[in-house]
XYZ file of C-alpha atoms in Angstrom:
525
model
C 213.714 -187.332 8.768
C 210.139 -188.351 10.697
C 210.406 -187.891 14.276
C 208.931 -191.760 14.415
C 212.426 -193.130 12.871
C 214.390 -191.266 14.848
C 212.431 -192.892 17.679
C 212.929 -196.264 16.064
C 216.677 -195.417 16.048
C 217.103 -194.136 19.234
C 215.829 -197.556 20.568
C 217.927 -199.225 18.188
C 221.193 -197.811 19.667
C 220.159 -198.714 23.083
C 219.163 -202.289 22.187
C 222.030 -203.542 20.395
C 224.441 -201.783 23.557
C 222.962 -203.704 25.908
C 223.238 -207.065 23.719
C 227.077 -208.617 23.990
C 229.140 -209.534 20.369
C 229.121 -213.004 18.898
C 232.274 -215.343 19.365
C 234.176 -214.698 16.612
C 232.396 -211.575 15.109
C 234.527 -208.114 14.982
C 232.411 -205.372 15.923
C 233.585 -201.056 15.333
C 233.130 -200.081 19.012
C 232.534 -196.635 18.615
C 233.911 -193.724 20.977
C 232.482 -193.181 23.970
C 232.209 -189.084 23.061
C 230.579 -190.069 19.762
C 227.538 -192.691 21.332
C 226.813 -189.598 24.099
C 226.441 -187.009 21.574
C 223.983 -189.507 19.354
C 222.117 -190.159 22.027
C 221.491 -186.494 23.422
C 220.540 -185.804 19.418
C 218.285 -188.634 19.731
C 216.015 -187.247 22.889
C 216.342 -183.968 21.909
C 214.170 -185.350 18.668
C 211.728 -187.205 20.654
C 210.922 -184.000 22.993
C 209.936 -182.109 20.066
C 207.470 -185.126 18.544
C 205.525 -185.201 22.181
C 205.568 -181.385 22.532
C 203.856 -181.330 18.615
C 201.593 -183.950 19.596
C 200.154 -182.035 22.709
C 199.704 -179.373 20.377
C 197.360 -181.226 18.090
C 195.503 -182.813 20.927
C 194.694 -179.318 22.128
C 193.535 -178.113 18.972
C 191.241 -181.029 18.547
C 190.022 -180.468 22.407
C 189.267 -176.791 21.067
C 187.611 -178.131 17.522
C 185.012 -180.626 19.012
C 183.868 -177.970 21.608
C 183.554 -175.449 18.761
C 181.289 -177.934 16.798
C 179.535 -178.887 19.979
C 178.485 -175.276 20.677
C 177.473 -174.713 17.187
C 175.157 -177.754 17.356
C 173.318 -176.620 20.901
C 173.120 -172.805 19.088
C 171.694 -174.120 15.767
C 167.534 -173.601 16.115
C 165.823 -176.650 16.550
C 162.599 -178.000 14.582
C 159.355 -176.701 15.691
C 158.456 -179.198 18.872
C 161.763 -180.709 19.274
C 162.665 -180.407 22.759
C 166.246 -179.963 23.392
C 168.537 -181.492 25.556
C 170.552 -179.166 28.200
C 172.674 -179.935 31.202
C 169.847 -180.935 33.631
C 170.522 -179.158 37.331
C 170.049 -181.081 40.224
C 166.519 -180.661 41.238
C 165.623 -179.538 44.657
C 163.307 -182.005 46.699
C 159.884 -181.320 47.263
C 157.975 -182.266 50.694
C 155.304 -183.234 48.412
C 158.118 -185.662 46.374
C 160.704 -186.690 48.895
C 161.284 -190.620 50.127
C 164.431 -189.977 51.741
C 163.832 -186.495 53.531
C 163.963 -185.901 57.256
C 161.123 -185.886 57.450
C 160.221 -188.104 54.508
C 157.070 -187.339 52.603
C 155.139 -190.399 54.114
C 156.389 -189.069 58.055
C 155.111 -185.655 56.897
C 151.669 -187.127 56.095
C 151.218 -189.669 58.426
C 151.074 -187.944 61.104
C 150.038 -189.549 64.680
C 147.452 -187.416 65.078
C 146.445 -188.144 68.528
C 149.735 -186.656 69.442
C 150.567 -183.702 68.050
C 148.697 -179.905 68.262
C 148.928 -177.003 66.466
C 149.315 -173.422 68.723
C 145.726 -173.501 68.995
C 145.309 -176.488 70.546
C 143.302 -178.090 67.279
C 144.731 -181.394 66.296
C 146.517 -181.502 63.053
C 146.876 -183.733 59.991
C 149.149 -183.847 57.494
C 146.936 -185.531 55.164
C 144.962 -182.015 54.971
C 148.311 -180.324 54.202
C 149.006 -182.784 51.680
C 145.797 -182.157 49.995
C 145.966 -178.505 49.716
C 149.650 -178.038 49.022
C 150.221 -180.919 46.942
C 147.382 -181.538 45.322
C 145.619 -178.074 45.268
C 142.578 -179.143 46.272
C 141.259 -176.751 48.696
C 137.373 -176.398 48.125
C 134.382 -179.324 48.449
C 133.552 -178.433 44.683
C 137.178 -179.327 43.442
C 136.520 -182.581 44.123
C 134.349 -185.216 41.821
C 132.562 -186.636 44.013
C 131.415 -185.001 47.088
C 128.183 -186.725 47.930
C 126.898 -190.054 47.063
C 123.822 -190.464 45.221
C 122.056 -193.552 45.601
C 119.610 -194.735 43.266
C 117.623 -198.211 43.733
C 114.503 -199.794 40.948
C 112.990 -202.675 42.630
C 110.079 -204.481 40.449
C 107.774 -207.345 39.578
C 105.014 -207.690 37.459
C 102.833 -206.094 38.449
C 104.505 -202.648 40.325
C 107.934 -200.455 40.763
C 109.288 -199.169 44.138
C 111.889 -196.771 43.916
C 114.314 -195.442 46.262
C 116.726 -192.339 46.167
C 119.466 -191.711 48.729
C 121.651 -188.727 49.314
C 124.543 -189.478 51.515
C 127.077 -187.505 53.115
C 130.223 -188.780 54.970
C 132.633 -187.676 57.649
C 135.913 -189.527 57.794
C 138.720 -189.027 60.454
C 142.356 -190.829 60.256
C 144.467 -191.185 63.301
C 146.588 -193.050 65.784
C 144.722 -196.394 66.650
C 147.642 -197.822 68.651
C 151.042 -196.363 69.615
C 154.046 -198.889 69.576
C 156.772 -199.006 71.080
C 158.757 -197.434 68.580
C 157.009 -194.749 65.498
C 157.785 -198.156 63.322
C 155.427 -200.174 65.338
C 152.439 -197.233 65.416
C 149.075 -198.640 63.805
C 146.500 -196.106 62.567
C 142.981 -196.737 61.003
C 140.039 -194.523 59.605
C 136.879 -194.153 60.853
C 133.722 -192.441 59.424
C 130.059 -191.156 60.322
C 127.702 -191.685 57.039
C 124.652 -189.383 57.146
C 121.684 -190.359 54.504
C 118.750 -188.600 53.806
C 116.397 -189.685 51.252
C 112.724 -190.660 49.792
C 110.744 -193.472 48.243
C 107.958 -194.138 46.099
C 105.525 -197.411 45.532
C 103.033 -197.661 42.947
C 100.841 -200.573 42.155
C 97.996 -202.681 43.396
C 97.971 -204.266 46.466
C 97.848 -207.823 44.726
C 101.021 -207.131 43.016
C 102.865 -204.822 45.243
C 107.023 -206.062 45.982
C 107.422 -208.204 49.153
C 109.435 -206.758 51.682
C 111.937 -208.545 54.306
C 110.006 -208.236 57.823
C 112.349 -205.295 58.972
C 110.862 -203.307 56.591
C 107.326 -202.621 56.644
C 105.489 -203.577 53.514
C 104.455 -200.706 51.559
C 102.109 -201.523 48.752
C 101.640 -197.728 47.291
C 102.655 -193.757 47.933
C 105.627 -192.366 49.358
C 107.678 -191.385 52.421
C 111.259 -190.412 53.513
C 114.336 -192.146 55.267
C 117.017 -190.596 57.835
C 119.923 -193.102 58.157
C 123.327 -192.437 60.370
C 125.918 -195.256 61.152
C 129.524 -195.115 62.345
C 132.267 -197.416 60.887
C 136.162 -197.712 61.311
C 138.444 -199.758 59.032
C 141.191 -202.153 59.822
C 144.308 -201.240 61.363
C 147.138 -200.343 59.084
C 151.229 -200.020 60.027
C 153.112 -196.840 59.060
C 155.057 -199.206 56.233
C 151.489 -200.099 54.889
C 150.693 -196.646 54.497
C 153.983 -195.216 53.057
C 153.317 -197.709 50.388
C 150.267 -197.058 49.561
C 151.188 -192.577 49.435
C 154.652 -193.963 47.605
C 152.766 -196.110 44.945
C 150.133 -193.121 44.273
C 153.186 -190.432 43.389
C 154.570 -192.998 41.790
C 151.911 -193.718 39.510
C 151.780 -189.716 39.019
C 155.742 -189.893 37.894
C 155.620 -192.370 35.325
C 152.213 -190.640 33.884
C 154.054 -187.532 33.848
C 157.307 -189.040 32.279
C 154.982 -190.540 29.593
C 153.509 -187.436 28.539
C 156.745 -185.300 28.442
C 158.741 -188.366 26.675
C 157.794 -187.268 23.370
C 156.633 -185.687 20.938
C 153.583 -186.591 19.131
C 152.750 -184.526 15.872
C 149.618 -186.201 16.218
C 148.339 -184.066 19.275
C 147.279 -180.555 18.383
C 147.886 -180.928 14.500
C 143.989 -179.559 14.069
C 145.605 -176.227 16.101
C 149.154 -175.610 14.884
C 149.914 -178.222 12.225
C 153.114 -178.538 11.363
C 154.465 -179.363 8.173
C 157.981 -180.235 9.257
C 157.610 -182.606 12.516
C 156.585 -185.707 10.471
C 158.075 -188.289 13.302
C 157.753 -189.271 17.422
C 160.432 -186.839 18.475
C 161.831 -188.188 21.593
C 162.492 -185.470 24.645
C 165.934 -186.861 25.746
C 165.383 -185.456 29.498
C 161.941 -185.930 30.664
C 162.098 -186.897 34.380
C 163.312 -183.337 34.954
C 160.070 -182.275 34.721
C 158.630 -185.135 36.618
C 160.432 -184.583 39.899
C 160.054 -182.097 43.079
C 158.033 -178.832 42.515
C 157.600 -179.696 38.657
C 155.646 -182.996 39.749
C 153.508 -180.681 42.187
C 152.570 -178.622 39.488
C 151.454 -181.935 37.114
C 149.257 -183.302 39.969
C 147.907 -179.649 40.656
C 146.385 -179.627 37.622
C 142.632 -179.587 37.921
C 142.394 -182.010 35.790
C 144.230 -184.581 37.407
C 144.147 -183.465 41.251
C 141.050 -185.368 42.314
C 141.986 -188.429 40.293
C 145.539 -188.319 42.345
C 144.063 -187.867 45.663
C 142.082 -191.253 45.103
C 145.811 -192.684 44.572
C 147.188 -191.100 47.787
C 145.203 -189.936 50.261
C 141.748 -191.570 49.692
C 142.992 -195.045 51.405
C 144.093 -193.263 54.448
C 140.637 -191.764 54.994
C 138.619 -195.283 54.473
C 137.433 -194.966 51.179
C 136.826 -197.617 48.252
C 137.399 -199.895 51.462
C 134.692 -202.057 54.027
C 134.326 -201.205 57.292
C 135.972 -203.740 59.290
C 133.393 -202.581 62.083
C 130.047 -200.575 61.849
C 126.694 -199.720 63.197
C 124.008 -197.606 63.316
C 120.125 -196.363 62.981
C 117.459 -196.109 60.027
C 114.285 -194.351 60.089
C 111.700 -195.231 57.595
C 108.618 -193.097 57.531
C 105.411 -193.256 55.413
C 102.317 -192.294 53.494
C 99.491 -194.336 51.700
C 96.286 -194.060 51.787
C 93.992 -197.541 51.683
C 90.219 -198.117 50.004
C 88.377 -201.055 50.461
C 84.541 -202.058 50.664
C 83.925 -203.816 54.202
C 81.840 -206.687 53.094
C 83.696 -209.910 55.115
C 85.050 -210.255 58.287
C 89.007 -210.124 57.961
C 89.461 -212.793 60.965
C 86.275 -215.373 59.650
C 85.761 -214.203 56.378
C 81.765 -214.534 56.545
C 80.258 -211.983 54.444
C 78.982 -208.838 57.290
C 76.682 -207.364 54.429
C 73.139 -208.178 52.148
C 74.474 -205.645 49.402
C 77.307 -203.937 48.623
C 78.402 -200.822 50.384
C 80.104 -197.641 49.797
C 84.397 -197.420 49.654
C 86.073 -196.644 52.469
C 89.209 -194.608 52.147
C 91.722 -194.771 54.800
C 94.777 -193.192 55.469
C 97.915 -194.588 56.882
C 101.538 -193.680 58.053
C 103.443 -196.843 58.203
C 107.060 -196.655 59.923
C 109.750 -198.683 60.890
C 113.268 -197.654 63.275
C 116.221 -200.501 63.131
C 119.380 -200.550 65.012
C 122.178 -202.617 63.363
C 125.994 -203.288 64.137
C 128.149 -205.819 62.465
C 131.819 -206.784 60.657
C 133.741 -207.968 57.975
C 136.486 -209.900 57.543
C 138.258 -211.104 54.012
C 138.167 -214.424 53.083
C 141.201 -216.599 53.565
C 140.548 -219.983 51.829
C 142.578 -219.960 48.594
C 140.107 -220.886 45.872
C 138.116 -217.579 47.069
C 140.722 -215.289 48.350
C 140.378 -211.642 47.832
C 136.775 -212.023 48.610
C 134.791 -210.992 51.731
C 132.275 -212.163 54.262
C 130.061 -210.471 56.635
C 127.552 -210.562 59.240
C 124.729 -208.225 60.178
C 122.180 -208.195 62.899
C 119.148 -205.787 63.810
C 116.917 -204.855 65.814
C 113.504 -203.059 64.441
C 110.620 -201.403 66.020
C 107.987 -201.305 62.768
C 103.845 -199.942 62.393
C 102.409 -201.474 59.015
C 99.477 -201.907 57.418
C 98.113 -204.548 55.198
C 95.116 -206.767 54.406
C 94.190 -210.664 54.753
C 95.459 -212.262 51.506
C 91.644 -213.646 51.378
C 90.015 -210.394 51.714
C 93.086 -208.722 48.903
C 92.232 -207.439 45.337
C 88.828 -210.196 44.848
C 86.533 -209.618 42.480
C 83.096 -207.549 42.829
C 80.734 -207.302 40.465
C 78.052 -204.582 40.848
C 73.985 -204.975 40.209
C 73.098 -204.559 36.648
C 71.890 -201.754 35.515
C 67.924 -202.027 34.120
C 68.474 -202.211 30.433
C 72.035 -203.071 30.113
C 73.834 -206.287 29.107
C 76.529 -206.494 30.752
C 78.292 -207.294 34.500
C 80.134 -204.177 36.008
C 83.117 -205.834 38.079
C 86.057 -204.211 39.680
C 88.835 -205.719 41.858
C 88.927 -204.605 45.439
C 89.339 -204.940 48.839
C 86.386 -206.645 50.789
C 87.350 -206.267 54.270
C 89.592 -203.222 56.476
C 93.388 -203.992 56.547
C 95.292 -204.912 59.891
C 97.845 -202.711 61.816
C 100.886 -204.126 63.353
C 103.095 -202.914 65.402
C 106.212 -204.227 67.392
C 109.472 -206.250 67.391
C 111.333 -207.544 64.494
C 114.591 -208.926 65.035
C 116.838 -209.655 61.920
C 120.501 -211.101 60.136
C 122.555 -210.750 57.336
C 125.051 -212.856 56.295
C 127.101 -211.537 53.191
C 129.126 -212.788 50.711
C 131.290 -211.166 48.191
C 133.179 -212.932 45.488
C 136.124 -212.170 43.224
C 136.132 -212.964 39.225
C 137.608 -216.173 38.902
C 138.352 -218.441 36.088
C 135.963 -217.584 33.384
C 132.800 -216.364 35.697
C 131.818 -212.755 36.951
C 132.233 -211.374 39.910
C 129.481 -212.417 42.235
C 127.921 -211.604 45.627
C 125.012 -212.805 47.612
C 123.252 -212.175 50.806
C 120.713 -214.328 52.784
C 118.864 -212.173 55.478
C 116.419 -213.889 57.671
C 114.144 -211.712 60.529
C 111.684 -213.123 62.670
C 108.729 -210.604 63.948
C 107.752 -211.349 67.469
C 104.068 -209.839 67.220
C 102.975 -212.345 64.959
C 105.227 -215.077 65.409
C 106.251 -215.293 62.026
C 110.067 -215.645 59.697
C 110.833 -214.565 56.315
C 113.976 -214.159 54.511
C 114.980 -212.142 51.692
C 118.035 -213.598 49.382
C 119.554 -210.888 46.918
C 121.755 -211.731 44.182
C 123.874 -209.497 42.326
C 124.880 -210.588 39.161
C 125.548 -207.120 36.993
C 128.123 -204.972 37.363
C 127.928 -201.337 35.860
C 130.477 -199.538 34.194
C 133.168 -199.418 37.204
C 132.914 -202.703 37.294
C 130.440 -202.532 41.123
C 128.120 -204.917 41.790
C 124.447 -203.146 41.232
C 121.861 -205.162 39.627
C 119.974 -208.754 40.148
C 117.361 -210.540 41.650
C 115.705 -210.650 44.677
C 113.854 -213.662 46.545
C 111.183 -212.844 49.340
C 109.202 -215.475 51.033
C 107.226 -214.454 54.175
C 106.175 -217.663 55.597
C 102.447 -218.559 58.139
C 101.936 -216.674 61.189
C 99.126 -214.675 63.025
C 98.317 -211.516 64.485
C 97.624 -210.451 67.674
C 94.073 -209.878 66.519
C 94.056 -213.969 65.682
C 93.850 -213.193 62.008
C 95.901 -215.870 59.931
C 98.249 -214.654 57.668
C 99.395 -216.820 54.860
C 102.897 -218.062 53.284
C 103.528 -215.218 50.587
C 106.703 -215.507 48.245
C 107.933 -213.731 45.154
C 110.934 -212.737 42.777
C 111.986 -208.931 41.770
C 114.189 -207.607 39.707
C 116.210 -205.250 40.973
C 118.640 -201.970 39.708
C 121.234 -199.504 40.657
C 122.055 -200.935 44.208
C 125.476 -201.213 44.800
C 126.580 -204.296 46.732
C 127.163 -203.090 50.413
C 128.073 -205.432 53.167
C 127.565 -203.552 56.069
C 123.571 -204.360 54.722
């Protein structure tokens, strides 16, 4: 008989001896020896069902594990990843939010505070880099010195300017709180620039210059530029964030690329006939996390890109100075011919015929202190955009002529026998030379994209020279961007208004529109 009925009849007998008889119904009450011995039959039965039952569960505990080990030992396809028991992972320094120390108290360091044994202040942002990141050596980086590169041009000439530039950045402890929470810290940087510049063109024609800048009509010379800056204050929170979000970033790039894979990629090198689908790797984060993740961001490929996630905002870069200042000296060469026929200050003609050229060489130069700030916009039709303000201060030599006596027509005697008027286009009368005070402004303005126009920034710099008691203003707009998106390219308005020199010679309004390339909107201009 099935062990289940025996079950059912056990339960049976114990049912109907706990129900009482009908009224009137005769009922066989069996002996008391006889219902014992049924019932001990009864459990004996039901012991040997649950002791055959643990027996099959066992043997289908021992089945699936068989199955499951022949499944992990079978090969897998060529490129399929496969899925093991995934250890824990032990944390990094270089990957650890919740460490004592964390990663972010590791790197942000207050500086101002803590020495090494030799008594050199240390900074976990240069640990960070090498350990983390690998990046040890000046070449490793992209970009280790800026090159600047500026077109400026009308009509009639080109001036062109090329800048090398080479910065040193600090980070540190700006102000300690009262608890490490409350600590602020900020960058701070010293820009050295060394570079040259070229003008070609007639006189006539030559680019206008704001009056801080002496006007330079042809040849070349050099600049030497320094100037100090320091960024806004951030909190420790503000900078975990900003290390957090840049690891982050590096995670989920990892994950992607060791999520699957694609029989697309290297199919030119190894193809392989049976991968035909997206295989997905079932545990990728396991080589996204701790010293794994390192290794990823190591990778020379990829190291410089992550360090301008992670560390480049501590150090002040793609960032304004919040405060700056400094010094630029201009120094040049050009050399000057012109036939002295008039008098520059009463423009009577000084001669019966006309005289030899007169070359004349000249070494223009101009040295300008400037400090300023900037501060982001808060109004909410233009916030995320920036305003500054710039003044300076600029001791300047320059040389130029009387527009009267500039680039007029001569025509020489003609020759016995010929038919025909030799005429050139010259200068009748020596230049002036002036030399002193120029005081100048800046104000700056820097725009985010909104609705469906470009980004857009603008400047309007006036400067007032004391010597001859004369303004101009120079208004640049930048209205290209180039390919990361920077502000480089636009147009330029110049206008140099009346005035006169010490000499008493009058010097006319002068105004003019260039074109202008490669300079990046800056302003701390």
């Amino acid at each position: 008989m099935p062990k289940s009925v025996h079950v059912l009849a056990l339960s049976g007998v114990l049912v109907c001896a706990a129900l009482p008889a009908r009224a009137g119904q005769e009922t066989a009450v069996p002996s008391a020896e006889d219902a014992e011995s049924r019932l001990r039959s009864l459990i004996r039965e039901a012991e040997l069902a649950r002791a055959e039952a643990l027996a099959a569960l066992k043997r289908a505990d021992a089945a699936l594990a068989a199955a499951q080990r022949a499944l992990e030992s079978r090969p897998a396809p060529p490129g399929m990843p496969v899925q093991t028991a995934a250890a824990p992972v032990a944390r990094h320094r270089c990957d650890d939010a919740l460490g004592n120390p964390s990663t972010a108290d590791w790197v942000i360091r207050p500086v101002k505070r803590e020495m090494d044994s030799a008594g050199e202040r240390v900074s976990g942002l240069n640990e960070y880099t090498g350990e983390c990141l690998g990046l040890t050596k000046a070449k490793q980086y992209k970009n280790t010195t800026d090159l600047g590169l500026q077109l400026t041009g009308n009509k009639g000439d080109g001036v062109l300017d090329v800048t090398l530039a080479r910065t040193i950045r600090r980070f540190g402890l700006a102000e300690q709180g009262a608890t490490p929470d409350q600590d602020t810290f900020r960058s701070s940087y010293w820009k050295f620039t060394l570079g040259g510049f070229g003008a070609a063109g007639s006189s006539g024609d030559a680019s206008l210059f704001n009056l801080t800048d002496f006007e330079f009509d042809s040849g070349v010379g050099f600049q030497l530029g320094v100037e100090w800056g320091r960024s806004a204050t951030k909190t420790r929170a503000e900078l975990g964030k900003t290390l957090y979000d840049g690891i982050a970033k590096a995670r989920r790039e990892c994950v992607a690329f060791y999520g699957i894979h694609d029989p697309m990629l290297n199919q030119a090198d190894k193809p392989d006939a049976q991968v035909r689908e997206v295989v997905r790797n079932p545990d990728p984060i396991a080589k996204c996390e701790g010293a794994a993740l390192v290794d990823w961001m190591k990778d020379a490929s990829r190291s410089s890109d992550y360090w301008a996630e992670t560390v480049a905002p501590f150090w002040g870069y793609k960032q304004d100075a919040e405060t700056f200042g400094g010094m630029v000296f201009r120094y040049g060469f050009t050399d000057f011919t012109y036939l002295p026929i008039k008098d520059p200050a009463t423009g009577t003609v000084v001669v019966s015929s006309i005289p030899d050229k007169v070359e004349l060489h000249a070494e223009p130069y101009s040295l300008k202190a400037y400090a300023g700030f900037v501060d982001p916009i808060e109004w909410r039709w233009l916030k995320g955009g920036k305003w500054g303000l710039t003044g300076s201060l600029t001791w300047r030599r320059e040389y130029s002529f009387v527009k009267a006596t500039q680039d007029q027509e001569v025509c020489y005697p003609r020759t016995p026998g010929a038919t025909f008027d030799l005429c050139d286009k010259v200068n009748i009368a020596a230049p002036y030379e002036l030399e002193g005070l120029v005081l100048g402004g800046s104000l700056n303005f820097q725009l985010p994209r909104m609705w469906y126009l470009p980004p857009f920034a603008a400047s309007i710099r006036p400067s007032y020279a004391l010597d001859t008691n004369r303004w101009g203003i120079e208004a640049p707009f930048f209205l290209l961007t180039d390919a990361e998106g920077k502000l480089n390219s636009g147009l330029k308005f110049v206008c140099r208004f009346k005035g006169r020199t010490p000499q008493g010679l009058e010097l006319e309004e002068e105004c003019g529109i260039s074109a202008f390339i490669g300079t990046k909107f800056d302003l701390t201009k």
